[in-house]
Every structure is written in C-alpha cells, then in structure tokens.
Short mmCIF file of C-alpha atoms in Angstrom, two decimals:
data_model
loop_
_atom_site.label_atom_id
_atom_site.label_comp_id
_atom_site.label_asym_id
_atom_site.label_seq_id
_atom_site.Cartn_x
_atom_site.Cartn_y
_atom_site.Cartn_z
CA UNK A 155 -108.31 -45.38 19.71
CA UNK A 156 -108.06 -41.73 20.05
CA UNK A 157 -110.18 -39.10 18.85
CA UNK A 158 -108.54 -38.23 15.09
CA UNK A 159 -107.92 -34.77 13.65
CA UNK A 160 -107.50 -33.69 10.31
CA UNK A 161 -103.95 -32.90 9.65
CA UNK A 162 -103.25 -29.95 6.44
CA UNK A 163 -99.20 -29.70 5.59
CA UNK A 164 -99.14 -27.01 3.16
CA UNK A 165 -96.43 -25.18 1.71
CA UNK A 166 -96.47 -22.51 -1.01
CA UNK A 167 -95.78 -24.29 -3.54
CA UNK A 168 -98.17 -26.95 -3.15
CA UNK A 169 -100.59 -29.01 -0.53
CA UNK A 170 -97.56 -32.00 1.06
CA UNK A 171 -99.76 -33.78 3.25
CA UNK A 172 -103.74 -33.91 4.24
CA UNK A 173 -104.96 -37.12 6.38
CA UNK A 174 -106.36 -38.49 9.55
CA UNK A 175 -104.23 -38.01 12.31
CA UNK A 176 -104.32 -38.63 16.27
CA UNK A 177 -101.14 -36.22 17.05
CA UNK A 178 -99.17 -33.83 16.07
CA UNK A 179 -96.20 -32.64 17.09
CA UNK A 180 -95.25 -28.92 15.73
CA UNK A 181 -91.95 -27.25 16.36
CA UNK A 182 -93.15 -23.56 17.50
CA UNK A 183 -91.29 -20.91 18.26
CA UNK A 184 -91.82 -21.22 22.61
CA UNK A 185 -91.23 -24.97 22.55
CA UNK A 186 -92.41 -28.33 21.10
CA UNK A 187 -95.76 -28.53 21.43
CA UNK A 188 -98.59 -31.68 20.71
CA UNK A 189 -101.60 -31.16 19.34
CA UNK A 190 -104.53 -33.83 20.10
CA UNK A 191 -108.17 -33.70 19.49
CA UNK A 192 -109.92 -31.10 21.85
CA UNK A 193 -106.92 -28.85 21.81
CA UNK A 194 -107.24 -24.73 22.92
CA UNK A 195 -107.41 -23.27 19.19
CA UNK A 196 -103.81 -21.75 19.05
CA UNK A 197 -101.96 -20.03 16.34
CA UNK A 198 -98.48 -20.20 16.34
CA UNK A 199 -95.08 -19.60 14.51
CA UNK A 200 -92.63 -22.22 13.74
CA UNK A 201 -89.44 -23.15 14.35
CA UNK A 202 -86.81 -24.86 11.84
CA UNK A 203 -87.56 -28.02 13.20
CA UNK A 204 -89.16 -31.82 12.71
CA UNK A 205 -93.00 -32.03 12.69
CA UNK A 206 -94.12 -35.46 13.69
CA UNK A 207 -97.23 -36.18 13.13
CA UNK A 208 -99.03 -39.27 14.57
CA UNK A 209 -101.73 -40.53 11.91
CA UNK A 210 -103.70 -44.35 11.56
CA UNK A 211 -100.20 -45.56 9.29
CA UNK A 212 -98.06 -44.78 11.43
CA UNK A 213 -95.82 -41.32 11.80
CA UNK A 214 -94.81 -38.93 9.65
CA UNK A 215 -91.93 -36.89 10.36
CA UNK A 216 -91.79 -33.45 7.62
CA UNK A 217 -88.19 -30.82 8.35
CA UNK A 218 -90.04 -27.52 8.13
CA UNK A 219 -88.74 -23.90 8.35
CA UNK A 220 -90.46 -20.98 9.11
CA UNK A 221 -94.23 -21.07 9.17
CA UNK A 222 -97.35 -20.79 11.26
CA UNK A 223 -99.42 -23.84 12.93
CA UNK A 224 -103.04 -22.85 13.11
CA UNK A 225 -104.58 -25.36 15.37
CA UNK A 226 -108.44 -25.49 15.20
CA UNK A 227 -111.51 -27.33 16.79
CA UNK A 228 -111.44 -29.86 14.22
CA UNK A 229 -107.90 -30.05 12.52
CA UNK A 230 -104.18 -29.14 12.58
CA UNK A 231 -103.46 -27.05 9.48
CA UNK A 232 -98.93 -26.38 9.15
CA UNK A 233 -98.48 -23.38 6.73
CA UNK A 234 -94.52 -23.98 6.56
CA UNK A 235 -92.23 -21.91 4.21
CA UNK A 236 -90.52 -25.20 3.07
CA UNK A 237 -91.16 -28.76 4.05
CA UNK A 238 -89.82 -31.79 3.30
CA UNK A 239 -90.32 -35.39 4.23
CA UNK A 240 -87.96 -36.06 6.59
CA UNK A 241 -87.07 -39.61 5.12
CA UNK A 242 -86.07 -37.45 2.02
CA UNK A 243 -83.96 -35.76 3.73
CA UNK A 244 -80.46 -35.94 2.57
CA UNK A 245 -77.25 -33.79 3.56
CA UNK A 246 -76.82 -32.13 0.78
CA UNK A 247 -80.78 -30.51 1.46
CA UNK A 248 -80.16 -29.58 4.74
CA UNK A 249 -76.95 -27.87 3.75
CA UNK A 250 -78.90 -25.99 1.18
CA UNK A 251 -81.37 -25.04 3.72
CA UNK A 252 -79.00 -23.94 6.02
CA UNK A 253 -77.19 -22.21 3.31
CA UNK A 254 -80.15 -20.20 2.78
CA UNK A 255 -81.02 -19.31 5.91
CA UNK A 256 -77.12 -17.70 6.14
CA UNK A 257 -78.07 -16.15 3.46
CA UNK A 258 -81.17 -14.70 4.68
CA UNK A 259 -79.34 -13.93 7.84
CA UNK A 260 -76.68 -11.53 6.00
CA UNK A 261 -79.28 -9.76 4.87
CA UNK A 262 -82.18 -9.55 7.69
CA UNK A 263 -82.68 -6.65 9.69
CA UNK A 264 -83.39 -8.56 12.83
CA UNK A 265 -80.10 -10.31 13.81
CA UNK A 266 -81.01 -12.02 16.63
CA UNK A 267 -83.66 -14.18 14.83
CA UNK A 268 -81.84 -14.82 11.88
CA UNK A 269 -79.02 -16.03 13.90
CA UNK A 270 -81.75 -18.16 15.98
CA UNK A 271 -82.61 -19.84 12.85
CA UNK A 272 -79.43 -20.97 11.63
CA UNK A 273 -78.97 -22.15 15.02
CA UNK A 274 -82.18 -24.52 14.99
CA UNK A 275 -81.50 -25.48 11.81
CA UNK A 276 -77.78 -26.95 12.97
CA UNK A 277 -79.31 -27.78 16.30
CA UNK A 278 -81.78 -29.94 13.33
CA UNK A 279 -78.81 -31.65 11.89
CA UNK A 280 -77.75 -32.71 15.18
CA UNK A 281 -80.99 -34.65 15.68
CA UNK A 282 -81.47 -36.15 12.82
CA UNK A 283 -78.13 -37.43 12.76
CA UNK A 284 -76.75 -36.17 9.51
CA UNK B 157 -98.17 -8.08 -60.62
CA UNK B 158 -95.90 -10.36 -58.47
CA UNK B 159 -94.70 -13.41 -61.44
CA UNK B 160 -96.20 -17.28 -60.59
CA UNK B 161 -92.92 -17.86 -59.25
CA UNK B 162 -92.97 -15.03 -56.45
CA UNK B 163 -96.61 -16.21 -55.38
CA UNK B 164 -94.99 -20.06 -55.25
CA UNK B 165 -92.51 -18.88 -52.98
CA UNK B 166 -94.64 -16.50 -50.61
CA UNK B 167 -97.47 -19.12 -50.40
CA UNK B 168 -94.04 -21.63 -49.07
CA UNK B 169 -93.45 -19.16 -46.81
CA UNK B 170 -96.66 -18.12 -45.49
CA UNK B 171 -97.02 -22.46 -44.88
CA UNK B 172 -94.03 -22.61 -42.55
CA UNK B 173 -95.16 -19.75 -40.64
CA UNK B 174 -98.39 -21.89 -40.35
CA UNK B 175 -96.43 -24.85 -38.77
CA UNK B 176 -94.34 -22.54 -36.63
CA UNK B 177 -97.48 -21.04 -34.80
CA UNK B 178 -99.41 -23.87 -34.50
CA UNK B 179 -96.02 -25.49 -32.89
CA UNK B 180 -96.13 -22.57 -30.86
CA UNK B 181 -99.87 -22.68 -29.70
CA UNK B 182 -99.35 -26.28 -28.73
CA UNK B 183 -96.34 -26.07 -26.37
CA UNK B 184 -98.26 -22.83 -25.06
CA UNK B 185 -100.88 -25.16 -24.38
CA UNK B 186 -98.90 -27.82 -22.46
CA UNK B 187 -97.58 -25.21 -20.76
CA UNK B 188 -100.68 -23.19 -19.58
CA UNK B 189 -101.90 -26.43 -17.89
CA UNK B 190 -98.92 -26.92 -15.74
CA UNK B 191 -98.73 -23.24 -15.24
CA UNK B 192 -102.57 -23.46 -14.06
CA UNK B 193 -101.89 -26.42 -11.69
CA UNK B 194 -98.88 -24.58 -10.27
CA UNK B 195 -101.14 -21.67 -9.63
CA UNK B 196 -104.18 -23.69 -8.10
CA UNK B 197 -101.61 -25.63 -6.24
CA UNK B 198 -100.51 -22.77 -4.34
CA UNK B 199 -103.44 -21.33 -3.56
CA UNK B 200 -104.19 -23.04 -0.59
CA UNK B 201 -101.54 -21.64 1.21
CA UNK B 202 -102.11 -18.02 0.14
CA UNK B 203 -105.57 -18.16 1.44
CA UNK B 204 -104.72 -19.79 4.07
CA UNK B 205 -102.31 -17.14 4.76
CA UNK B 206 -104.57 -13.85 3.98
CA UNK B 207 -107.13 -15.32 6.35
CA UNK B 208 -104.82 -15.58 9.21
CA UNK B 209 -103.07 -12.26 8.44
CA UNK B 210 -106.81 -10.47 8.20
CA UNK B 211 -108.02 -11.84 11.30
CA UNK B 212 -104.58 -10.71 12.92
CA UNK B 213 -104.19 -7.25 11.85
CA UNK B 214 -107.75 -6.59 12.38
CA UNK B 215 -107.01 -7.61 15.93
CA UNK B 216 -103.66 -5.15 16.03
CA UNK B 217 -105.39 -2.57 14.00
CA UNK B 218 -102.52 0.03 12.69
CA UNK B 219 -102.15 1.65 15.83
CA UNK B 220 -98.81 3.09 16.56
CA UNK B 221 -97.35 -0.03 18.22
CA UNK B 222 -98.48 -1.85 14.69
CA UNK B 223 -95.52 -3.61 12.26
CA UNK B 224 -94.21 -1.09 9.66
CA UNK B 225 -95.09 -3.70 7.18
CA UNK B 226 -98.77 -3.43 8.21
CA UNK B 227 -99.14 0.08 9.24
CA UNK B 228 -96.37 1.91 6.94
CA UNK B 229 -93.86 4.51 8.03
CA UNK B 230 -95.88 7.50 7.78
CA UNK B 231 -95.18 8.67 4.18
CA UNK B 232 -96.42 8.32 1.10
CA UNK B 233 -94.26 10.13 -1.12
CA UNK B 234 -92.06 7.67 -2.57
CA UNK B 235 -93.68 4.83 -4.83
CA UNK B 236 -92.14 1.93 -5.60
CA UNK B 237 -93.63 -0.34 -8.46
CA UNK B 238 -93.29 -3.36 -9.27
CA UNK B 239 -93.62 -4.26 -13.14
CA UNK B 240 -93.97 -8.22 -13.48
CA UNK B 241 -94.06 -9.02 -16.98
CA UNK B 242 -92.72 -12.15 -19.18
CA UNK B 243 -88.88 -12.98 -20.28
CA UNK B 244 -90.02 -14.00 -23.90
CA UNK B 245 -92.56 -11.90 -26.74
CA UNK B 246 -94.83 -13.55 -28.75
CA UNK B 247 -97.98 -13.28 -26.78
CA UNK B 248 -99.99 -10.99 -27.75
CA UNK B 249 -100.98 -7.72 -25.61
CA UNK B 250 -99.87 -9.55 -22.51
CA UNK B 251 -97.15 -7.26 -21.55
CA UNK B 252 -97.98 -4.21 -23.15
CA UNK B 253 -101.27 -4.29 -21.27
CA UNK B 254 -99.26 -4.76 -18.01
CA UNK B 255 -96.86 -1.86 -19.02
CA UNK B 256 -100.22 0.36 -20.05
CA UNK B 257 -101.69 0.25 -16.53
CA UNK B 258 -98.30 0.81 -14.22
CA UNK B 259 -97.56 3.97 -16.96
CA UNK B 260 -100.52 5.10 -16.37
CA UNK B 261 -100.12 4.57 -12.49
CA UNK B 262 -96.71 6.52 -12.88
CA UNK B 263 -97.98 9.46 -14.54
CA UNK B 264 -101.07 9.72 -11.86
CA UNK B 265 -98.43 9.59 -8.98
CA UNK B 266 -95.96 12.05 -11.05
CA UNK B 267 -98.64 14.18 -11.66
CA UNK B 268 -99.32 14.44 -7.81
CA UNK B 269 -95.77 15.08 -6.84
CA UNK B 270 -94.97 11.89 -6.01
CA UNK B 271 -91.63 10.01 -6.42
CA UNK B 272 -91.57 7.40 -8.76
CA UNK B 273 -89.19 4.13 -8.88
CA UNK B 274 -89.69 1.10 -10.83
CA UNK B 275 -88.41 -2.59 -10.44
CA UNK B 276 -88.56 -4.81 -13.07
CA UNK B 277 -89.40 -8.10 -13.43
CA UNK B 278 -88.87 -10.32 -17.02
CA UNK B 279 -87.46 -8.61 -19.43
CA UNK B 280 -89.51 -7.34 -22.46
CA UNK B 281 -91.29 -4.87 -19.51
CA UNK B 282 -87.95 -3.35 -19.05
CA UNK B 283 -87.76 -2.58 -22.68
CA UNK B 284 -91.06 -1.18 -22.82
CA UNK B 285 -90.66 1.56 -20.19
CA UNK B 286 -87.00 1.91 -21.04
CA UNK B 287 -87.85 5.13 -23.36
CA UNK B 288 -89.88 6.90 -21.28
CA UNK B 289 -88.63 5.88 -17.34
CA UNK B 290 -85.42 4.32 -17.34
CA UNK B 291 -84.18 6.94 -14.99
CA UNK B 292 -86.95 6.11 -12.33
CA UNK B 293 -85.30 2.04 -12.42
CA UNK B 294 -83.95 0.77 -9.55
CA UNK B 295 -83.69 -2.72 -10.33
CA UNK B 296 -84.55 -5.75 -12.31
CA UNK B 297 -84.91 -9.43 -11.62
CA UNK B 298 -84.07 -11.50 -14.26
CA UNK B 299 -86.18 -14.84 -14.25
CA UNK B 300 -85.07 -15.79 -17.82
CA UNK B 301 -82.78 -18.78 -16.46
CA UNK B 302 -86.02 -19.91 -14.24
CA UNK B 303 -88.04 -22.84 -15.77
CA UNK B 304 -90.43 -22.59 -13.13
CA UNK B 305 -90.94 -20.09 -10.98
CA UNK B 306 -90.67 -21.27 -7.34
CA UNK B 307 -91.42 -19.36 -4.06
CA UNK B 308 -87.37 -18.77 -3.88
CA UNK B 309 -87.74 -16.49 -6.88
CA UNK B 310 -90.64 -14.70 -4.88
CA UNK B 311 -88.54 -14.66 -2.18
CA UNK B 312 -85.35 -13.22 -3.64
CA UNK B 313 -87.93 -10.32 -4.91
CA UNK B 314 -89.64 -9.81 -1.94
CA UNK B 315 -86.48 -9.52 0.05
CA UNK B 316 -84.98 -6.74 -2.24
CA UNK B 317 -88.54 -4.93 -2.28
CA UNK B 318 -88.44 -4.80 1.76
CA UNK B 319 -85.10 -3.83 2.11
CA UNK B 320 -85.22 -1.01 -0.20
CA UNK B 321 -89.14 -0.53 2.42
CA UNK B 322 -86.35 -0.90 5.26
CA UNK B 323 -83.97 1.06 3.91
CA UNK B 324 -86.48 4.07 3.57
CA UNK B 325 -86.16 4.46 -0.20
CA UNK B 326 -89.59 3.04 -1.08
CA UNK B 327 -92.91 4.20 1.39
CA UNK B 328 -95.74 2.31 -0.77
CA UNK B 329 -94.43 -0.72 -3.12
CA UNK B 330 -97.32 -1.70 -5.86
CA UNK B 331 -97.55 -4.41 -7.60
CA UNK B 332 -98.63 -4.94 -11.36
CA UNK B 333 -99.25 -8.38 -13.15
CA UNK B 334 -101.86 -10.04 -15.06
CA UNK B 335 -104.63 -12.11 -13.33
CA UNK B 336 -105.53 -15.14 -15.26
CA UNK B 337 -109.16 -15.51 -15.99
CA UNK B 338 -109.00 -17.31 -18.94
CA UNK B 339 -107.31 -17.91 -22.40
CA UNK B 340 -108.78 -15.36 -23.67
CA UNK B 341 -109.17 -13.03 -20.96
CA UNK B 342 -105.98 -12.00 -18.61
CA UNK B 343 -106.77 -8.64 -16.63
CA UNK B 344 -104.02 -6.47 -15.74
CA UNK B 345 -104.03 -5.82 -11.82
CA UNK B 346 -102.55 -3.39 -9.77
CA UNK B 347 -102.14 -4.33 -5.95
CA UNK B 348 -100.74 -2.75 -2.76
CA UNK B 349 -97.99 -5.13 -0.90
CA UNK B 350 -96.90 -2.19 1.49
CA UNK B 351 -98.19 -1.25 3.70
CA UNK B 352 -100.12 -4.21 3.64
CA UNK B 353 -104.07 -4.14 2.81
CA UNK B 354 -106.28 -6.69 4.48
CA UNK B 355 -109.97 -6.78 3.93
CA UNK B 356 -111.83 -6.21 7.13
CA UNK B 357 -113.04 -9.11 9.25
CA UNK B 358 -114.67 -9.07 12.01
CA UNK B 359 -113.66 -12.19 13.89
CA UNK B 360 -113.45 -12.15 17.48
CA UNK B 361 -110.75 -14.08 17.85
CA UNK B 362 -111.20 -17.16 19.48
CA UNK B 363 -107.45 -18.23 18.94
CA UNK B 364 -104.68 -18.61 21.53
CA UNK B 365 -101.50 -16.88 20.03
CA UNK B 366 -98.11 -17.75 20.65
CA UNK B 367 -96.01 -16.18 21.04
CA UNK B 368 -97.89 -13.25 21.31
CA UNK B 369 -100.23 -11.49 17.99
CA UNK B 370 -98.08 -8.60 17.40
CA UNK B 371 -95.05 -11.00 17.06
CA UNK B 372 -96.70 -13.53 15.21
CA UNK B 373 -98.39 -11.17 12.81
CA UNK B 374 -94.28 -9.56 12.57
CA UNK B 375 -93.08 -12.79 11.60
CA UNK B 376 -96.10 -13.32 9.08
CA UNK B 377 -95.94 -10.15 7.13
CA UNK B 378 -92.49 -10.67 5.46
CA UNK B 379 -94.03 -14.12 4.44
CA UNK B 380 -97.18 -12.48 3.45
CA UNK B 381 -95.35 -10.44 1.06
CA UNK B 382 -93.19 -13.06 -0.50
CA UNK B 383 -96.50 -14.51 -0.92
CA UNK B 384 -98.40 -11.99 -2.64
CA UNK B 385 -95.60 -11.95 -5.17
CA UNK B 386 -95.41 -15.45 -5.81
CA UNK B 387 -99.41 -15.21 -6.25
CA UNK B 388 -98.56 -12.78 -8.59
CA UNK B 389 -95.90 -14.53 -10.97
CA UNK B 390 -97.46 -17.64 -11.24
CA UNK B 391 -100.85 -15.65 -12.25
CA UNK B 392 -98.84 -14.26 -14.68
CA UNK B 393 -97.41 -17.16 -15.79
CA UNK B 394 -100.58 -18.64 -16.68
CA UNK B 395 -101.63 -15.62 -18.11
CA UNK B 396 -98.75 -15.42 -20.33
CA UNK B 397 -99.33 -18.84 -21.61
CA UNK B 398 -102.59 -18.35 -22.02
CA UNK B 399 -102.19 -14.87 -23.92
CA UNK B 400 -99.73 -16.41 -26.23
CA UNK B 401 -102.05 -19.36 -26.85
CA UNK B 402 -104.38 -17.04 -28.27
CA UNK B 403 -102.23 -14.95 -29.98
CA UNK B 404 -100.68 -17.79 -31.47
CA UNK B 405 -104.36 -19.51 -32.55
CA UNK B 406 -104.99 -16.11 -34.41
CA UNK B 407 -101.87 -16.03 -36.15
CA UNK B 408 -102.47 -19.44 -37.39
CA UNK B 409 -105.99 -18.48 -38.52
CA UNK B 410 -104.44 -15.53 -40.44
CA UNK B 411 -102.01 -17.32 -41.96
CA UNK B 412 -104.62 -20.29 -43.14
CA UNK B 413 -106.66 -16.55 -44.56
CA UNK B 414 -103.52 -15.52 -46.62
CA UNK B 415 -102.66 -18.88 -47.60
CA UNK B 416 -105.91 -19.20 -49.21
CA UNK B 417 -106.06 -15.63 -50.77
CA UNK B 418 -102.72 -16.25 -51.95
CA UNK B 419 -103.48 -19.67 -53.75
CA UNK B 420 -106.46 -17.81 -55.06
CA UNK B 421 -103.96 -15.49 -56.91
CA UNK B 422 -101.92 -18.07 -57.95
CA UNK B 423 -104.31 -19.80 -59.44
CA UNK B 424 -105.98 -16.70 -61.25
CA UNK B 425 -102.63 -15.65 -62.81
CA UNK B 426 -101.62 -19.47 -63.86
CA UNK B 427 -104.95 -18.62 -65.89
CA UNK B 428 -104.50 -15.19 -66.82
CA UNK B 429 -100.97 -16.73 -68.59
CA UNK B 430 -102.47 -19.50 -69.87
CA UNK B 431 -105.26 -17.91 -71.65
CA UNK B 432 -102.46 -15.06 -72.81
CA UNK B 433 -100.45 -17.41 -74.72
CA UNK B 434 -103.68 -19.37 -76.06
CA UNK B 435 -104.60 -15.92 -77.66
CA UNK B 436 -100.97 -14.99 -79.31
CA UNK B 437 -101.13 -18.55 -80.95
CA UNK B 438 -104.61 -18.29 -82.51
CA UNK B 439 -103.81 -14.93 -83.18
CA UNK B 440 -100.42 -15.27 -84.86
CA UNK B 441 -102.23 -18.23 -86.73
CA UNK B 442 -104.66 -16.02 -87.91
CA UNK B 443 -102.62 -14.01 -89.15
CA UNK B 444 -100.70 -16.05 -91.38
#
C-alpha cells in the first residue's frame, strides 16, 4: 500500500472532511493536479471543480469553488469557499452555485475571471452529468 | 400608601416578568452554545487562512507591484467603518458598548480631518448613531431575516465594503464587533480589513506557488476579507447571546429582589389593617 497523507477539507463554515488518504486530486487553477505522499510543498488556488480524493474506504469526490490547496510534507489541507459532497449533489445546488457565481460575476471587477468561473462551473455540470 | 390590592397586582406583575426573563435566559442559553460551536467551527479555516495570507504578503511585502487590498491606494483620508451590532435589544450593554468604541473612533478621525462613513450592520446600531451620524451612513445590511449567519451573509458584506474600496469612496474600512470571551465578558474590538494587516512572519518560504504568489495572494485577499467579517459576526453572535444571558440572569435576580420586598409590604400592611380595625372595635367597645 502506498504511503498515506492526512487529508483536511475545510470550508468556512465548518471542518467537511479530515482522514487518511493515499491521493488527492485538487482542481487548481493551472490544471488538475495529484497529490501523493512526498509531494513538492505547493500552495495553490482552486478551480470550481471535483476534488477526488483517494483514502483506505475508498474515494471521495467533494464540488468545491474557489479556494486554496496547501500541500505540505505530511498532509493535503483544501481551504475551499464552498464544498459539497459530490454524491449530494443535486441540480438544483449546482444551479444555485452557478447562480451565484453570475452573480458575483455582475459585480466583480475582474471580468475575465469571473467569466472563467462560471465557465468551470458549467464545464462542472457537464462532467458530472447533471 | 399603595392599598393591599395595588401591591396584589404589582407583586402578579413583577412574577410574570420573572417567567419572561428566565424564558429568555434559557433560549439565550441554547442559543449561545450553537452560536459558540458555529464560531469554533469556523475557526479552522480562518487560521488556516491568516497563516497562509501572513506568510504570503510577508513574501510580497507592500511594494508597489503589491495588491491594493494588501498595500492600499495611497490615502488615508476617507474611513469607512463598519458597525456590526445585533437585530434584536434585550442584552444588556452589548451594543451600546460596540456603538461607544466606533463613536469614539469617529470623533478621533473627525477630529484629524478625516472623512467619516459608516455601514451598518443589525439594526439597533443604526438607531444608536442615527442622532448624531446619520449623514456619514452609507449603508446597512439587514441580517434580521438571517437565522444563522452563514459565510454568504459575510460575503454579501464584504463584497459591498470592496466595491465601495474599488470604487475609491472608502481608503481604510474598520471593523467593530464584540469578541466573545465569555458570558460575562464580551470586549468590543476594533480591526483593520483594508488595507489588510498581517502580523509579521518570518518564514522562508519553502512552498511552491501556483500560479504564481502575487496572484495567489490576489485571489486570497478578497476571501480574506469575507473572512475576517464572518469571524467577526459569528463572534458577535456569541457575544450577543452571551450578553443577553447575563443581562437576562440579572433581571431575573432583580425581579426575585422586588418580589420579595414587595411581599414584605404586603404582608406589613395586611397587618397594619388588621391591627387598625382590631383597635376601632375595642375602642368603640370601650366606649359604650
């Protein structure tokens, strides 16, 4: 078996997840990227996107919006804005997320990357099928 | 001399007061202990978050090439505060030690020469500083609707405090709520959002950023804000349970005090006209 790492989901609100886990796949901003044991300590901003993580039960898979990643020697912490289990994710929550993020793009300064996250977000719905 | 009948009533009165503040002090209880897990519950993420953001803008330092967020626009002349206080009264000095310290803060930064502009947030702070600042309001945000505050509401105030940041009407935005410390102690706090203040650490920083830490830290401070305020209202929350708790135990104790004084009086006068008609018939018998 692989070497495990501690795996941290929190959101503002409170702590989702915090287990075991071999891998860990975050949506950042450049790319997908997986996390193992041993990996380069690397901050990073997310994506809307899935995180899968890889833990001894099986995988996880969590929709998150914005957020960091802040992968250290010994554990993968996710700081998203909002998360939620993906299994408990129905259509009616993504189109609230995405309604929000429309929202947030009226508003925001920076057009390009509120546009970008609406986009991912729909881009989301596409891969998940709903 | 209030008649037996007066007393009857005000001690019935005084009773159902009783009940009503004990009712009061209970649900404030209930409710401090979910407002307290709320608050412990999210503070994982906000530390998380400050220690990130520290070891960043350390790194980025507020050179010119620095965020506005982090490094401000230059100015310092117009202040925007932020006055977070509760929807409902009943609890004690809560509020009107909130609205004590950003008055104070006003009149320092008037007395300099400074601009001042308030936002509001909850109600009963609005009506406190109504007499004396209303012209200086620029907003409120009503939470009254909100049975508990989640990091949208944060959001939707953080969002209207950086665009008016954006928009060049605010240089400095300050905070004001109360930090829980305990039921009986909440202390009013006064805190800096913009330009952001980070306590200095020196980490060398053994991180790999990505993108790069200018836009990382860029994407971060927005968040960092909206998480600073949502810090803030759910201290205040539990502060404003807590404070009405208290207030609430006194004003049960008080009313136990009066009850007892009053029954006291009762009971003298119930006497007094007892031993006043004892006399007229021994006296009218003695005089027959």
């Amino acid at each position: 078996m692989a070497a495990s790492l501690q795996f941290d989901l929190v959101s503002p609100e409170r702590r989702l997840a915090s287990f075991a886990a071999t891998e860990v796949q975050i949506p950042a901003v450049a790319g997908d990227m997986t996390a193992m044991a041993g990996h380069t300590p690397t901050i990073t901003s997310l994506r809307p996107g899935v995180l899968r993580v890889v833990g001894v039960d099986g995988m996880k898979a969590y929709v998150v919006t914005g957020g960091f990643a802040e992968i250290g020697a010994t554990g993968v912490s996710v700081l998203a804005e909002q998360a939620v289990p993906l299994d408990e994710l129905t259509p009616a929550k993504l189109d609230a997320l995405v309604a929000d993020a429309c929202e947030a793009a009226a508003v925001n300064p920076d057009k390009d990357a509120a546009d970008k996250a609406v986009a991912d977000l729909n881009a989301m719905r596409a891969a998940t099928g709903l | 001399m209030p008649s037996l009948k007066d007393l009857k009533n005000r001690i019935g009165s005084v009773k159902n007061t009783r009940k009503i503040t004990k009712a009061m002090q209970m649900v404030a209880a209930a409710k401090l202990r979910r407002a307290q897990e709320a608050a412990e519950a999210a503070r994982p993420f906000a530390e998380r978050m400050t220690a990130v953001m520290s070891a960043l803008a350390s790194g980025v330092g507020t050179g010119a090439g620095a965020p506005k967020l982090l490094a401000g626009n230059g100015r310092d002349q117009v202040h925007l505060l932020v006055v977070m206080t509760s929807e409902r009264g009943l609890c004690g000095g809560f509020n009107s030690s909130i609205v004590k310290l950003a008055r104070l803060r006003a009149n320092e930064l008037v007395a300099q020469g400074k601009t001042v502009k308030i936002l509001t947030v909850g109600k009963k702070g609005r009506e406190q500083l109504k007499r004396d600042w209303a012209q200086t309001f620029v907003g409120h945000v009503d939470l009254s609707d909100v049975k508990r505050v989640g990091y949208a509401n944060a959001q939707g105030v953080a969002r209207e405090v950086m665009a008016a940041f954006e928009a060049d009407e605010a240089d400095v935005v300050t905070i004001f709520y109360n930090r829980f410390q305990s039921v009986i102690s909440q202390i009013p706090t006064m805190q800096q959002v913009i330009p952001a203040k980070f306590e200095a650490v020196s980490t060398s920083s053994l991180y790999d950023y990505e993108p790069s830490e200018e836009a990382i830290l860029a994407d971060l401070l927005p968040r960092g804000v909206a998480t600073q305020i949502f810090t803030a209202l759910l201290e205040n929350g539990a502060s404003e349970q807590g404070a009405r708790m208290s207030a609430m135990d006194n004003a049960t104790r008080n009313a136990g005090d009066m009850i007892n004084k009053l029954t006291i009086q009762y009971n003298r006068s119930r006497q007094a006209a007892i031993t006043k008609e004892l006399i007229e018939i021994i006296s009218g018998a003695e005089a027959l």
